[in-house]
GROMACS .gro file of C-alpha atoms in nm:
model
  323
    1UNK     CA    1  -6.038  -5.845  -4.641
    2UNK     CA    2  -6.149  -5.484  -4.582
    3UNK     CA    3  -6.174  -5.402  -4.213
    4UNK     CA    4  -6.524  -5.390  -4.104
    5UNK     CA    5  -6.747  -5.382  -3.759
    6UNK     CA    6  -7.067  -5.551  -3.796
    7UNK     CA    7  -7.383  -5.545  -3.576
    8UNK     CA    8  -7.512  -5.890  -3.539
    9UNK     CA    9  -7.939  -5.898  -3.415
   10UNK     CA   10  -8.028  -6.192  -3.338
   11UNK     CA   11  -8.407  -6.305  -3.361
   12UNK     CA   12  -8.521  -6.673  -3.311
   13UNK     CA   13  -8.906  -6.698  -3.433
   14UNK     CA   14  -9.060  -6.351  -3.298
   15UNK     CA   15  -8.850  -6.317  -2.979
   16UNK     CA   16  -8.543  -6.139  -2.983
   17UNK     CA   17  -8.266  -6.360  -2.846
   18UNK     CA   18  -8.062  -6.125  -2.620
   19UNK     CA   19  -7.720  -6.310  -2.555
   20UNK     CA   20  -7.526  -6.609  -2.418
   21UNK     CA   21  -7.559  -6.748  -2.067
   22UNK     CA   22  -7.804  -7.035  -2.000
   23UNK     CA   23  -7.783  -7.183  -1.654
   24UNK     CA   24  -7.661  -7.601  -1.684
   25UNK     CA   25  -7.457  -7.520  -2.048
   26UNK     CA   26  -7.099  -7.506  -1.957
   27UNK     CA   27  -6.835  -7.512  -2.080
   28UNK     CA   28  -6.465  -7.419  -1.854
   29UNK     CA   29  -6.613  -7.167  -1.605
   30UNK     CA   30  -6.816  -7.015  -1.904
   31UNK     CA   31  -7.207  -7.055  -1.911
   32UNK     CA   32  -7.363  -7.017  -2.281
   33UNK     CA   33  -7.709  -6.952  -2.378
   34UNK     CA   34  -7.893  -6.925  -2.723
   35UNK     CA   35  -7.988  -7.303  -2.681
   36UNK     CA   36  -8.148  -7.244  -3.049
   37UNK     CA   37  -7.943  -6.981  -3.174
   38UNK     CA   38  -7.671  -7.104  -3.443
   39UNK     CA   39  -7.687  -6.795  -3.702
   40UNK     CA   40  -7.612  -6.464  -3.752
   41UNK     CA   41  -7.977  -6.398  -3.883
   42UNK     CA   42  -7.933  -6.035  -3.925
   43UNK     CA   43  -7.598  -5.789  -4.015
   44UNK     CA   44  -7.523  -5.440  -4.077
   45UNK     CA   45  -7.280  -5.190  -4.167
   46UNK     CA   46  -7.116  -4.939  -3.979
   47UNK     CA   47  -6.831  -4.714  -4.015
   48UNK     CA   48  -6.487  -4.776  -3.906
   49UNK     CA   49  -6.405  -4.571  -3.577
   50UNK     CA   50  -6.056  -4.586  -3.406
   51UNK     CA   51  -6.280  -4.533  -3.011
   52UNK     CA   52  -6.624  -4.728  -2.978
   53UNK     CA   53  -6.873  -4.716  -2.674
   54UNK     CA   54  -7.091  -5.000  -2.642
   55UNK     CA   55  -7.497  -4.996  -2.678
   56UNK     CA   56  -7.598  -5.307  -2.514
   57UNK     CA   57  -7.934  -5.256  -2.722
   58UNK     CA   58  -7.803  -5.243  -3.000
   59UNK     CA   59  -7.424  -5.392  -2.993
   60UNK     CA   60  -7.515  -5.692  -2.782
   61UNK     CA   61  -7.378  -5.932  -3.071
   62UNK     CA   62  -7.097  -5.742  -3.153
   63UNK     CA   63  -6.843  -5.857  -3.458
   64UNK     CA   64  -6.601  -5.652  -3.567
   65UNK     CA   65  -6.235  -5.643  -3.762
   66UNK     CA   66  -6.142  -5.296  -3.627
   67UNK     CA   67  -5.866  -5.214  -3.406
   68UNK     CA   68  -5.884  -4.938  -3.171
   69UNK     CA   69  -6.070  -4.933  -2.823
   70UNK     CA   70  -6.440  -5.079  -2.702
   71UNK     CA   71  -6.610  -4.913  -2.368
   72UNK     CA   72  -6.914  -5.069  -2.224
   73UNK     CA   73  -7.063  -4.887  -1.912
   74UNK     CA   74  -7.393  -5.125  -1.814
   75UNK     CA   75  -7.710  -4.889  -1.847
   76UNK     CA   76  -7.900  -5.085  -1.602
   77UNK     CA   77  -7.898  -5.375  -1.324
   78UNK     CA   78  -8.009  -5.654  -1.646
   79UNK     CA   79  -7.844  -5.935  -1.611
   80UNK     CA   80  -7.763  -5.911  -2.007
   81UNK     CA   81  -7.514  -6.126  -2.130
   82UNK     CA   82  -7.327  -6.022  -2.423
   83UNK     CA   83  -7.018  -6.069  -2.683
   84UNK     CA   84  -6.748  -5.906  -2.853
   85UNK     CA   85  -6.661  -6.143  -3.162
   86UNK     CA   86  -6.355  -6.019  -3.290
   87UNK     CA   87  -6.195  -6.115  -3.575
   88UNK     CA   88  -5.856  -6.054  -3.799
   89UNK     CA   89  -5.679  -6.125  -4.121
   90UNK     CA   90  -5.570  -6.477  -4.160
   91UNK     CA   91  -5.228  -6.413  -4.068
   92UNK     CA   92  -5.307  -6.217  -3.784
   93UNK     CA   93  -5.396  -6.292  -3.408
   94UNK     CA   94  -5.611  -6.043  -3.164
   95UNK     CA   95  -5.398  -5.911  -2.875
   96UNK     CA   96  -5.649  -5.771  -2.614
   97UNK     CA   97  -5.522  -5.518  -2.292
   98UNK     CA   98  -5.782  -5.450  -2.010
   99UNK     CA   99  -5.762  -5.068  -1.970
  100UNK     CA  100  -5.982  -5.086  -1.667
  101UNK     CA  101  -6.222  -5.324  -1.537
  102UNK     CA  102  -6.512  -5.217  -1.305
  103UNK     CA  103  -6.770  -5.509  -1.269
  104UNK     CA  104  -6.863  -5.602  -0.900
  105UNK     CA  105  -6.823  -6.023  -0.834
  106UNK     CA  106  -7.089  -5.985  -0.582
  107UNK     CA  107  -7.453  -5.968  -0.756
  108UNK     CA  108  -7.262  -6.222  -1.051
  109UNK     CA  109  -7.085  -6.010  -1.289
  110UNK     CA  110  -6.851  -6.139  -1.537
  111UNK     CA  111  -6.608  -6.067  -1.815
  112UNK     CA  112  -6.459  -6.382  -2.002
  113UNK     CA  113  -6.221  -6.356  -2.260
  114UNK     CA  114  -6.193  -6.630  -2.488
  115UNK     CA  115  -5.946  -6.743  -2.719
  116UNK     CA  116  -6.131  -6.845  -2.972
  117UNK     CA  117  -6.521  -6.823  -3.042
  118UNK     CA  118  -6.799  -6.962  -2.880
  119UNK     CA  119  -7.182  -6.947  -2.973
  120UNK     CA  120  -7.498  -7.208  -2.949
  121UNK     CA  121  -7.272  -7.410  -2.681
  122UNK     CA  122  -6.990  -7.516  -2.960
  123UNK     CA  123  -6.619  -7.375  -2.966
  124UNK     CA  124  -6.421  -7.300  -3.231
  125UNK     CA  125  -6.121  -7.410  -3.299
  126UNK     CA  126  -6.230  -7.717  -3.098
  127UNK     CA  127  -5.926  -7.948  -3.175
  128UNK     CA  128  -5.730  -7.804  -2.908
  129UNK     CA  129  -5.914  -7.694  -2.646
  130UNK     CA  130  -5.715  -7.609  -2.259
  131UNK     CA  131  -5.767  -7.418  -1.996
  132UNK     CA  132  -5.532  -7.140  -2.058
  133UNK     CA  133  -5.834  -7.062  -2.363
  134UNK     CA  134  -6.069  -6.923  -2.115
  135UNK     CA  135  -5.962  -6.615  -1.856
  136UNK     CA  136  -6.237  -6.482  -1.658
  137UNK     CA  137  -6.240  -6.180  -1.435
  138UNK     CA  138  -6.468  -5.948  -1.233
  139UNK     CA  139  -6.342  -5.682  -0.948
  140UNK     CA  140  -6.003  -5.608  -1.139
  141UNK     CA  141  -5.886  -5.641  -1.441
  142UNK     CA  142  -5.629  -5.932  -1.588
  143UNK     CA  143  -5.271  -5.783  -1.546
  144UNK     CA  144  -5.148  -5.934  -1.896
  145UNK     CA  145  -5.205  -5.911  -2.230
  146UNK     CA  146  -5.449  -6.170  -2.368
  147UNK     CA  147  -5.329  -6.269  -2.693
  148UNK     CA  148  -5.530  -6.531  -2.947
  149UNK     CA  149  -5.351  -6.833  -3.129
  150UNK     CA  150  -5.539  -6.731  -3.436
  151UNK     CA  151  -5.739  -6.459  -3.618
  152UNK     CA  152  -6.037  -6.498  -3.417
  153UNK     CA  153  -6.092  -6.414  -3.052
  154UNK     CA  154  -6.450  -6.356  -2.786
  155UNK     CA  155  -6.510  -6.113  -2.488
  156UNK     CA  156  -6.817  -6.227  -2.300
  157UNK     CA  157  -6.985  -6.005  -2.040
  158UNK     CA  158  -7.227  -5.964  -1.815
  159UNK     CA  159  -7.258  -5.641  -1.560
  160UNK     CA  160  -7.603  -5.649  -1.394
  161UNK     CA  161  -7.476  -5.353  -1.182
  162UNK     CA  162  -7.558  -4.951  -1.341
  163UNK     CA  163  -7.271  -4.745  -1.419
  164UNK     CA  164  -7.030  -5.011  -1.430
  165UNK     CA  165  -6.803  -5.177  -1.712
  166UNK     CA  166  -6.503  -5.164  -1.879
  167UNK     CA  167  -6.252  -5.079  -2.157
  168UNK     CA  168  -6.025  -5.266  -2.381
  169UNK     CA  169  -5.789  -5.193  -2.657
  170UNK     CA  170  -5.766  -5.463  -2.975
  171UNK     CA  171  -5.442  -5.518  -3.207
  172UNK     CA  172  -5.402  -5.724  -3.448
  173UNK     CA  173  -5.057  -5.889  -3.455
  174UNK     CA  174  -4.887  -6.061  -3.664
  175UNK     CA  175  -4.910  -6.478  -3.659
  176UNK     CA  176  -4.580  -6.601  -3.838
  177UNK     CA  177  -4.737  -6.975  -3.856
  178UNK     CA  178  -5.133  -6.977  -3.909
  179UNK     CA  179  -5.243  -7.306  -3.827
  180UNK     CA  180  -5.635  -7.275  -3.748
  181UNK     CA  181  -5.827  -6.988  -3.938
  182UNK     CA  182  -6.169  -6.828  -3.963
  183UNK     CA  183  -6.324  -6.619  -4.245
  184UNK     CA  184  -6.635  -6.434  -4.233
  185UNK     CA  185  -6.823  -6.293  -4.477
  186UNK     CA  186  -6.477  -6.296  -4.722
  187UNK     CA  187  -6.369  -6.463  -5.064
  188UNK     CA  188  -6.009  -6.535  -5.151
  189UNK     CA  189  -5.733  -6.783  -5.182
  190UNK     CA  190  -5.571  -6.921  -4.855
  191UNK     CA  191  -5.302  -7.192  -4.829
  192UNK     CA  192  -5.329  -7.443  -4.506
  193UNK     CA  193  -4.982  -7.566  -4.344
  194UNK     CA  194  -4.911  -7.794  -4.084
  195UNK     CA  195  -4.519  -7.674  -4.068
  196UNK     CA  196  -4.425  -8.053  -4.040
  197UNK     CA  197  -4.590  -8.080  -3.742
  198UNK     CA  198  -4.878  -8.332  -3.585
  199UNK     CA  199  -5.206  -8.212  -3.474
  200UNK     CA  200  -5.482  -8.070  -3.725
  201UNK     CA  201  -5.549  -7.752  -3.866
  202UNK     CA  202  -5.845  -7.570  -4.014
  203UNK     CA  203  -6.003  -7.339  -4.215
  204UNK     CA  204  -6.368  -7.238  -4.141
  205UNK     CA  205  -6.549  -7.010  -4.360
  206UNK     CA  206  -6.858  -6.872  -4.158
  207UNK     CA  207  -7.110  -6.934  -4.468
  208UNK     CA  208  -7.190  -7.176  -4.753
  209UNK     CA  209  -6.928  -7.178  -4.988
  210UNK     CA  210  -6.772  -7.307  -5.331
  211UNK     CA  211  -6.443  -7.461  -5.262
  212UNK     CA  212  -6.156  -7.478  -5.519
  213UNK     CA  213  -5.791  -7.673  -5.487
  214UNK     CA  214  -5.563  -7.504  -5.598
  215UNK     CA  215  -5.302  -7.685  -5.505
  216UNK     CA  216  -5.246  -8.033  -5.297
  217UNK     CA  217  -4.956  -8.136  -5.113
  218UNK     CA  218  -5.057  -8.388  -4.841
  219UNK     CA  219  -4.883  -8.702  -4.762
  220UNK     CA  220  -4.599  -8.677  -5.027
  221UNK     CA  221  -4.312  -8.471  -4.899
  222UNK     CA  222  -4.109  -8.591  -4.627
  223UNK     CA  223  -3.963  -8.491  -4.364
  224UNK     CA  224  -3.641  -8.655  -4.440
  225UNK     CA  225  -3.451  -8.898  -4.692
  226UNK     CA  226  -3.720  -8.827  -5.024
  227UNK     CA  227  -3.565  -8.570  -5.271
  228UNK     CA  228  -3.734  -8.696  -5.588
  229UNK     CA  229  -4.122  -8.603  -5.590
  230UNK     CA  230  -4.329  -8.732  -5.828
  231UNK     CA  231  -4.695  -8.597  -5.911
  232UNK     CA  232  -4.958  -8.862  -5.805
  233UNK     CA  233  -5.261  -8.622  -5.865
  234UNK     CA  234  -5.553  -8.575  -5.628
  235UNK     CA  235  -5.618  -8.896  -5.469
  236UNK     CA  236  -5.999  -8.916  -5.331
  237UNK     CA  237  -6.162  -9.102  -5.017
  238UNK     CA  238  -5.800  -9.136  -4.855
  239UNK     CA  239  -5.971  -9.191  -4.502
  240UNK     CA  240  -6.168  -9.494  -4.638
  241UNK     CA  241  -5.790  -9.596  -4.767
  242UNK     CA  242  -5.566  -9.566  -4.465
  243UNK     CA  243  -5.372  -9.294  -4.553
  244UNK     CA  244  -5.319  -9.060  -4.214
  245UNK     CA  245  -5.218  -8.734  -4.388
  246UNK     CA  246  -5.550  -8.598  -4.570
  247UNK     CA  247  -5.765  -8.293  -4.599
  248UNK     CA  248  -6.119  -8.360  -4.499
  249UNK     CA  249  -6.368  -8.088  -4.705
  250UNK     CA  250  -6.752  -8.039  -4.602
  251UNK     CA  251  -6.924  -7.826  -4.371
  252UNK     CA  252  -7.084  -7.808  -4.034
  253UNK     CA  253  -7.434  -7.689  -3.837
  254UNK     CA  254  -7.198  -7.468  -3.605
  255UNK     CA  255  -6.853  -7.396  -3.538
  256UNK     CA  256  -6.749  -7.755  -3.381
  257UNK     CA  257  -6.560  -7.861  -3.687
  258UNK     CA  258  -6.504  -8.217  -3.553
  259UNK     CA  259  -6.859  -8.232  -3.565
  260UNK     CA  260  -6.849  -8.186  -3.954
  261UNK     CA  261  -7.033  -8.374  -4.200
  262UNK     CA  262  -6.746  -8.449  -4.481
  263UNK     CA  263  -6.813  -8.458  -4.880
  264UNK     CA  264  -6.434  -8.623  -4.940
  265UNK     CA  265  -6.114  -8.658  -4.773
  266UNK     CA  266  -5.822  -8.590  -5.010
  267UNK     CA  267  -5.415  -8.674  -5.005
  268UNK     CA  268  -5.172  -8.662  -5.268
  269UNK     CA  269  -4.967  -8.467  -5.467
  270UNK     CA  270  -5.110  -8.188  -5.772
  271UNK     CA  271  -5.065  -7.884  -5.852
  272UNK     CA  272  -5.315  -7.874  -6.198
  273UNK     CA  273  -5.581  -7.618  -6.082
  274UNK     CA  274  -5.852  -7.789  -6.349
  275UNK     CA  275  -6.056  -7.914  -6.073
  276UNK     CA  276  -6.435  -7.901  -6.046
  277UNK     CA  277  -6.534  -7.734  -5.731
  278UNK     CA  278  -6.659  -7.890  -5.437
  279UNK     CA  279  -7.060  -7.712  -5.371
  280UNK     CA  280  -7.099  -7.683  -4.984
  281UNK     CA  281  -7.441  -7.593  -4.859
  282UNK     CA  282  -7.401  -7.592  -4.470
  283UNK     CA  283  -7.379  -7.301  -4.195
  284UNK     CA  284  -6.994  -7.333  -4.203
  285UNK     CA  285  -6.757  -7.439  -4.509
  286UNK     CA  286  -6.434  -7.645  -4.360
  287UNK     CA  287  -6.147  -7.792  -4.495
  288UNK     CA  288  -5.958  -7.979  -4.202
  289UNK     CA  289  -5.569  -8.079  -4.221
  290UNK     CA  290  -5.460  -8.403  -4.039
  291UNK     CA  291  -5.124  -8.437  -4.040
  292UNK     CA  292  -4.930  -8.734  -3.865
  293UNK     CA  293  -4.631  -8.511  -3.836
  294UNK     CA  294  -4.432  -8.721  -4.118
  295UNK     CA  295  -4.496  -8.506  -4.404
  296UNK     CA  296  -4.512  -8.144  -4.488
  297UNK     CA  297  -4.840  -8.083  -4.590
  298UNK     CA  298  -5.032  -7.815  -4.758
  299UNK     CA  299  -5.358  -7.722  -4.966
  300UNK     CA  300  -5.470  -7.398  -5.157
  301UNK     CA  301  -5.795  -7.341  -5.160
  302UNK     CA  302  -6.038  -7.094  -5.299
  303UNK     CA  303  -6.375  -6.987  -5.129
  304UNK     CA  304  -6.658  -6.808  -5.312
  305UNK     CA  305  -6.990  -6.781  -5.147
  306UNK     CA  306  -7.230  -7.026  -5.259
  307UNK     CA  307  -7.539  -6.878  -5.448
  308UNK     CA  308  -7.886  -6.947  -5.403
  309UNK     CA  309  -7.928  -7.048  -5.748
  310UNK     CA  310  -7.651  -7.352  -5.653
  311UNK     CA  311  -7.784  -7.458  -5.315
  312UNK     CA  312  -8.034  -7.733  -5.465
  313UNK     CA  313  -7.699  -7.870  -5.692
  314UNK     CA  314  -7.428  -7.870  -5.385
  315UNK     CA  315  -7.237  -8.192  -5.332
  316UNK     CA  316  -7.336  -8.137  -4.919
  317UNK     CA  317  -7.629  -8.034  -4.766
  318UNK     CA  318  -7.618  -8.067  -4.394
  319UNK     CA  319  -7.885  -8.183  -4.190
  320UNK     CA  320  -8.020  -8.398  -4.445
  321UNK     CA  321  -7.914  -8.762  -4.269
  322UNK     CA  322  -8.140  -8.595  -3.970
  323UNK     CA  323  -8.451  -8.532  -4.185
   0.00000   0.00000   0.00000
């Protein structure tokens, strides 16, 4: 994935829809807004600096795979509330340093790093959610480096004081065990391991997408005592059968992933690649690990974007058991 910095504008109906915070949404110490917002409608190009400074007219939805350093200075006493989405390869995570902080706690300003994203109210990854996620700060800055269990991380800000801001510097590090990880706006071929652990982990692709196995490995290799492997090929519906260790594949309306509508849950073990591909047409593409910590488990998958010419053909289309 090339390294890019996208502008995001949001617009819901003719009203430009500024940022997050909406007062009784909450979620940790965080207030969200957007109540309708769950797209990025709107995205351009820019080039890749190494130094950025922040226009809140323009940058207010900020997304961007650069690394290198991001200065806001508020032009005015607007409550604005904004975000930084960054985002990294998938074996990366996003280490974040404070270089200075300036944003007065008295008339409510805020700066929230999240580990993570956040928009429209939902979380991502939402499996695993704890308090040590969410550090917010105003006054001075935090005295540690912030550093992201996966390739995707949020700064959230509001400074409704003139003059006043901040700086950070972003790295992308190196993640020796991706476990949950996001792609935007990318195609490619990514393998999801659980590392013979328990717990889930995901793959979200922010767009509809084709999705191709590769390769399956889920349920079949264990831990201990089973040398001898023998190929059972893909075996479908293994929720509806029992069978803890599967990969669930669909999409979602938003980044909650346990929220996902799912086409078919699959186990087994296969390595032929002559699969047909699954067609998803929702906001988000995910493919979801659950692993009972008895196995080693893995899938390859390949994403494509999903064209318009495919949409009315997909095997999922969310939203349609709400019509």
């Amino acid at each position: 994935m090339r390294a890019f910095l996208y502008i995001v504008v949001v617009a819901l109906a003719s009203d430009a829809v500024r940022c997050l915070y909406l007062p009784g949404a909450e979620f940790g110490g965080l207030r969200s807004s957007a109540s309708s917002l769950s797209r990025f409608a709107r995205v351009r190009r820019l080039p890749r600096p190494s130094h950025r400074v922040i226009d809140p007219n323009e940058d207010c939805f900020l997304v961007t795979s650069d690394e290198g350093e991001l200065f806001f200075k508020s032009p005015s006493d607007e409550p604005s509330v904004c975000g930084i989405y960054m985002i990294a390869e998938p074996d990366k995570k996003i280490e974040v340093v404070f270089n200075y902080l300036d944003v007065p706690c008295d008339n409510g300003g805020l700066v929230a790093w999240m580990d993570g994203w956040e928009l429209n109210g939902q979380v991502w990854p939402a499996d695993s959610w704890d308090d040590d996620r969410l550090v917010e700060s105003c006054d001075k800055r935090p005295n540690r480096k912030l550093v992201s269990r996966q390739n995707a991380a949020l700064i959230q800000y509001r400074v409704p004081a003139q003059g006043k801001g901040f700086a950070v510097t972003i790295r992308h590090v190196r993640n020796a065990r991706p476990c949950n990880v996001m792609l935007f706006g990318t195609e490619g071929v990514f393998t999801l391991r659980n590392h013979g652990e328990t717990g889930n982990c995901t793959l979200i692709t922010v767009s509809p997408s084709t999705v191709q196995v590769l390769d399956l490995n889920v349920g079949q290799t264990a831990k201990k005592g089973r040398l001898l492997e023998l190929e059972t090929g893909t075996i479908h519906h293994c929720t509806k059968r029992g069978l803890p260790d599967h990969v669930d594949i669909g999409g979602a309306s938003g980044l909650d992933h346990t929220k996902m509508e799912v086409f078919d849950s699959l186990c087994g073990l296969d390595s032929n690649e002559a699969r047909r591909a699954s067609l998803i047409a929702c906001e988000d593409t995910v493919a979801r690990l659950v692993s009972s910590g008895k196995y080693h488990n893995s899938i390859t998958l390949a994403f494509t974007p999903l064209s318009l010419d495919d949409i009315e053909h997909a095997d999922l289309i969310c939203g349609l058991n709400d019509l």
